[in-house]
Short mmCIF file of C-alpha atoms in Angstrom, two decimals:
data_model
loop_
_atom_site.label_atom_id
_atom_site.label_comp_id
_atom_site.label_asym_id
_atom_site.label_seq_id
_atom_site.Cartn_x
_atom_site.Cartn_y
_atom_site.Cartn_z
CA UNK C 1 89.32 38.16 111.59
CA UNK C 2 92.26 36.63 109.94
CA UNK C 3 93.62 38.25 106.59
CA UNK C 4 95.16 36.30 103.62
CA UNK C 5 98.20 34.57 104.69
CA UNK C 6 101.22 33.53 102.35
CA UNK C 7 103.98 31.10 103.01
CA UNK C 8 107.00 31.49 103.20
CA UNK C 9 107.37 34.90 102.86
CA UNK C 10 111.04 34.31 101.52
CA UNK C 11 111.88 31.74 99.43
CA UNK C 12 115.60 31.30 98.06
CA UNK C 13 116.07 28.48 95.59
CA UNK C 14 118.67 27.59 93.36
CA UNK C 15 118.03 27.53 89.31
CA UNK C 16 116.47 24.22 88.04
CA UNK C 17 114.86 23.16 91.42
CA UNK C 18 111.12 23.55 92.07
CA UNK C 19 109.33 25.40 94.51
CA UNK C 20 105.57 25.50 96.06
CA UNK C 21 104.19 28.72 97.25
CA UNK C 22 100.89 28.54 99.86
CA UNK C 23 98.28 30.64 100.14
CA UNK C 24 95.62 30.45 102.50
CA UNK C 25 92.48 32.84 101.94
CA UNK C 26 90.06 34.63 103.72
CA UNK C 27 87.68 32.27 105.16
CA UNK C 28 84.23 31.80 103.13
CA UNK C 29 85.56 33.94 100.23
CA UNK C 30 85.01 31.85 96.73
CA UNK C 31 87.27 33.40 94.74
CA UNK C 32 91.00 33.12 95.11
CA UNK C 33 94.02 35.07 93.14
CA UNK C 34 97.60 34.36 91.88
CA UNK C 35 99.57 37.45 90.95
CA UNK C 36 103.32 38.52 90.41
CA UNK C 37 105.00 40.90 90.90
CA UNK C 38 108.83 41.77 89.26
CA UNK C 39 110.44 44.71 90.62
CA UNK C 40 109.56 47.81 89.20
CA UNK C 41 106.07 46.24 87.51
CA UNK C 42 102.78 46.34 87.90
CA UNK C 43 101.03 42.98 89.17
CA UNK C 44 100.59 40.89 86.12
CA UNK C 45 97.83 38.37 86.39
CA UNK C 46 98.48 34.22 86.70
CA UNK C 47 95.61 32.27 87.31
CA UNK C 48 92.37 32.75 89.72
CA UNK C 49 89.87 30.05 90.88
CA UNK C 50 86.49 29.60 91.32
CA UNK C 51 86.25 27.16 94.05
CA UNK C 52 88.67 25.02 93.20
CA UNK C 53 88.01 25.01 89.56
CA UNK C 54 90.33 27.47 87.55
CA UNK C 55 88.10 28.81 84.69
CA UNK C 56 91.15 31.52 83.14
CA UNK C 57 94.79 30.00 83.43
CA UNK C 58 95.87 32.44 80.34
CA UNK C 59 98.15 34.19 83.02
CA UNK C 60 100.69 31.58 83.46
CA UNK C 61 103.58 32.49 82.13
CA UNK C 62 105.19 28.50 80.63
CA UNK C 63 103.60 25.15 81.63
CA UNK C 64 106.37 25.12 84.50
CA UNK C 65 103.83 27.22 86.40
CA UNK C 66 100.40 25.54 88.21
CA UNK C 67 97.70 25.79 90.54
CA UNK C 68 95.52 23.86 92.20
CA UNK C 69 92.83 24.42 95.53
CA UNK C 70 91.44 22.37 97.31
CA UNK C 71 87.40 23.21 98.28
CA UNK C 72 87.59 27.04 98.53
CA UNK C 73 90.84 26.93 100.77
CA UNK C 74 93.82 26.67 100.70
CA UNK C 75 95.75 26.59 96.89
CA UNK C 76 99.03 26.43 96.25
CA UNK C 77 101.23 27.68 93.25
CA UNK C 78 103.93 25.48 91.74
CA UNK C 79 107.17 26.19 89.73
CA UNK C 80 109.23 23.59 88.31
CA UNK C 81 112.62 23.97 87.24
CA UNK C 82 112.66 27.56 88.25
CA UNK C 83 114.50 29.93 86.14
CA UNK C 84 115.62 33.39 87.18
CA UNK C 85 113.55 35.31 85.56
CA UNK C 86 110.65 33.75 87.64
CA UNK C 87 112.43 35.74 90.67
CA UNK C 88 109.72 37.88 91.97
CA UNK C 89 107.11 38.55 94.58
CA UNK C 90 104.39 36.34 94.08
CA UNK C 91 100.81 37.84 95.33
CA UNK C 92 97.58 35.87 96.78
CA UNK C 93 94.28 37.75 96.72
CA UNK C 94 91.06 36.40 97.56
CA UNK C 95 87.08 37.77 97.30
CA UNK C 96 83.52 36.93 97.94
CA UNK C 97 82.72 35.97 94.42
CA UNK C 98 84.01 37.16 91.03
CA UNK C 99 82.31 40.32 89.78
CA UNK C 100 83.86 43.77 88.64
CA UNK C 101 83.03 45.18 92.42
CA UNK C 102 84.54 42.50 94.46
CA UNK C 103 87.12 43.55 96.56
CA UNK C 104 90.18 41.82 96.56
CA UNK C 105 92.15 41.40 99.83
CA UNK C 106 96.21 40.80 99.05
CA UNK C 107 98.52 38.66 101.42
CA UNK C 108 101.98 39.73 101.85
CA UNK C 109 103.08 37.97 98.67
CA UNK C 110 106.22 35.48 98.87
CA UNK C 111 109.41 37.20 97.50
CA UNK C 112 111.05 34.23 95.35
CA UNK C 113 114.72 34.48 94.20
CA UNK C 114 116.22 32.46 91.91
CA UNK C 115 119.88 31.99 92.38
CA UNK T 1 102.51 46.89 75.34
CA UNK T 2 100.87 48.14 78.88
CA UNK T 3 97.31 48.12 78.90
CA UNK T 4 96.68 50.67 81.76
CA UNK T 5 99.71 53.71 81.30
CA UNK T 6 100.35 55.11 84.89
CA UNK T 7 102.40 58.73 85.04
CA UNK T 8 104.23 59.78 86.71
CA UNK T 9 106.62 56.31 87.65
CA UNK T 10 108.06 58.50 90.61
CA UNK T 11 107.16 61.77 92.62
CA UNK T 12 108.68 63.38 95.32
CA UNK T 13 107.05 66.56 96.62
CA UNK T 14 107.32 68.64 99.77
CA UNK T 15 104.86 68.36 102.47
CA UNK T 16 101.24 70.47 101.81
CA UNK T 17 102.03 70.42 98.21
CA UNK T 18 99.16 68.82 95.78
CA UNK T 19 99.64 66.03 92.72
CA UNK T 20 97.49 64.07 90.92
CA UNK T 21 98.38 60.73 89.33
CA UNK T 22 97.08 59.64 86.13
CA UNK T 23 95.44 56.15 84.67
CA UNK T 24 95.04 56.32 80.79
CA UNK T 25 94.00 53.14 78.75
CA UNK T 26 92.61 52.59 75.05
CA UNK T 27 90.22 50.04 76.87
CA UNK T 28 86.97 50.32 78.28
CA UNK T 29 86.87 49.01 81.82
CA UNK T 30 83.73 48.15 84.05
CA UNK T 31 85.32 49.81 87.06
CA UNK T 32 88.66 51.02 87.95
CA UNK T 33 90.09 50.54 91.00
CA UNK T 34 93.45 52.50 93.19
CA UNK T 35 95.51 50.44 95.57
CA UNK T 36 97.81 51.51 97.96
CA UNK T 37 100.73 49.31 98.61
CA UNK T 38 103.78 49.77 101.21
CA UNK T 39 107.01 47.73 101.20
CA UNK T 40 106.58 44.12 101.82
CA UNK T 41 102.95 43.94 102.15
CA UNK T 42 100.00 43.31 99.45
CA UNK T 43 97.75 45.84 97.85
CA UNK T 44 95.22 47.67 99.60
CA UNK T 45 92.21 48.79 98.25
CA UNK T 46 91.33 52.48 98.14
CA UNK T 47 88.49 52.84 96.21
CA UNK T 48 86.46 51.66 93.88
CA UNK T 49 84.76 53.32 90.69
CA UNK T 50 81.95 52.03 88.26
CA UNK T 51 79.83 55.02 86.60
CA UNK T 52 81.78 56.81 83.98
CA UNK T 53 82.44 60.44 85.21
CA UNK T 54 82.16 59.06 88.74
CA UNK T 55 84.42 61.02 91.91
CA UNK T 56 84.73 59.51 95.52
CA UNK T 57 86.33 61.31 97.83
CA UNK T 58 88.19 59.67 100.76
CA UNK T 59 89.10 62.86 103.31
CA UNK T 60 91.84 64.40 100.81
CA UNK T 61 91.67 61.72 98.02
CA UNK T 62 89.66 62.73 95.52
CA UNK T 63 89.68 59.58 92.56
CA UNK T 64 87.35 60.72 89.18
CA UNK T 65 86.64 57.86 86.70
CA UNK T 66 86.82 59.27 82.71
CA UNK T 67 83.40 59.79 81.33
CA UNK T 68 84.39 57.10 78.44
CA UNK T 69 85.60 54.77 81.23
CA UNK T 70 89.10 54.36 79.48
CA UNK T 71 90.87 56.67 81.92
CA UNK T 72 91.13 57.84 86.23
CA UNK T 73 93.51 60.26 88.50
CA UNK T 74 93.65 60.31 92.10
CA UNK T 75 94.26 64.07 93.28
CA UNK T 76 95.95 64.24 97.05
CA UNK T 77 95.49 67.47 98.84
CA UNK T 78 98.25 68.69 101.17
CA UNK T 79 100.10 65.36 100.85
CA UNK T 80 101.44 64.49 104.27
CA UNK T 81 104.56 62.19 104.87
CA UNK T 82 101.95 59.07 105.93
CA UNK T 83 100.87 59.51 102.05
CA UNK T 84 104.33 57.95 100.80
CA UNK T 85 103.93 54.78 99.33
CA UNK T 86 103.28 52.94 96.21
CA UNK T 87 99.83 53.37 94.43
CA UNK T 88 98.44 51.34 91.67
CA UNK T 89 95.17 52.00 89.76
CA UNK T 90 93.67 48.45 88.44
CA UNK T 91 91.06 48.33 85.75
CA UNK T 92 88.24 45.22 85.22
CA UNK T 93 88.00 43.98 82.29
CA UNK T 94 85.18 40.97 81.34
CA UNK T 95 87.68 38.13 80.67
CA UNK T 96 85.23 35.72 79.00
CA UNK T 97 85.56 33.10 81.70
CA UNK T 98 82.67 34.42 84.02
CA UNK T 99 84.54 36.61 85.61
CA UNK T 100 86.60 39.50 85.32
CA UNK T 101 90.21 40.49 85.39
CA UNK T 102 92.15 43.10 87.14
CA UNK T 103 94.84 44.20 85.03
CA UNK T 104 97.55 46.77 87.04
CA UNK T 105 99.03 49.82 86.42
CA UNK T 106 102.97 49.89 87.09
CA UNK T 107 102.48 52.27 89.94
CA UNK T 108 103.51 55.78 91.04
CA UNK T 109 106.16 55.90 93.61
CA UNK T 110 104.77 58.48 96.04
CA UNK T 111 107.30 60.13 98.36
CA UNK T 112 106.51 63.17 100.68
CA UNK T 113 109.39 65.25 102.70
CA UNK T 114 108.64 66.70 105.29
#
């Protein structure tokens, strides 16, 4: 079956402009992922829904960052007026449900630059 | 401030040679998890470990989860050159929202010469 799939998988853009990022997940899993990932880091959390209802937003970074999903498909992550410090690879991960032993399944990411 | 401290950042050891790469956190975690990522792809899940004092092996992977649940290491026996890559231990923490959150390591860059 069909992993998590991320698009684009490049994205340049120029400083100021805003950009969508897509994520589709793994059919019939519930729980869906935003992560980033800045060179030489860890992943550092954003946002994660339930459905399409995002219970913990504490991850993103300014209110120039958002979510949304639609049923327990596809979701998209928005930046406005991207700065270039939001350059990065940004990571979609999706699971059955939500508990500590879920496994999450990563898509490529999208690598966003910020010129 | 890190929450999960991963050592070493880098490694680059000979082929057949052993290492072990450490996870150490002040925080208690409800399971701790190891990825394995290579360039331009997402994460991939190794191995996942709940029970404090816990070891899975996966053929020469051997992962042990600290007995206080703060801490892990993932030992690598004869490391072969189809070991390089990037691994990341994630730990679960409760996040008050009904669910929990994985919070990441910064990785150890794994390289093995043949």
């Amino acid at each position: 079956g069909a992993g998590v799939s991320q698009s684009p998988s490049n994205k340049v853009t120029e400083k100021g402009k805003d950009v969508e990022l897509r994520c589709d997940p793994i059919s019939g899993h519930t729980a869906l992922y935003w992560y980033r990932q800045r060179l030489g880091q860890g992943l550092e959390f954003l946002i994660y829904f339930q459905g399409n209802s995002a219970p913990d937003k504490s991850g993103l970074p300014s209110d120039r960052f958002s979510a949304e999903r639609t049923g327990e498909s596809v979701s998209t992550l928005t930046i406005q007026r991207t700065q270039q410090e939001d350059s990065a690879v940004y990571l979609c991960a999706s699971s059955l449900s939500w508990g500590y032993t879920d496994t999450q399944y990563f898509g490529p990411g999208t690598r966003l630059t910020v010129l | 401030t890190q929450l999960l401290e991963q050592s070493p950042q880098f490694l680059s050891i000979q082929e057949g040679e052993n290492l072990t790469v450490y996870c150490n956190s002040s925080s208690v975690f409800s399971s701790l998890q190891w990825y394995r990522q290579e360039p331009g792809e997402g994460p991939v899940l190794l191995v996942t470990v709940v029970t404090g004092g816990e070891v899975k092996k996966l053929k020469r992977l051997t992962f042990q989860f600290g007995d206080a649940r703060k801490d892990s290491s993932l030992h690598i026996t004869a490391a072969q050159p189809g070991d390089t890559g990037l691994y990341l231990c994630a730990g679960t923490l409760y996040s008050g929202a009904g669910s929990y959150q994985l919070t990441f390591g910064k990785g150890t860059k794994l390289s093995v010469i043949p």
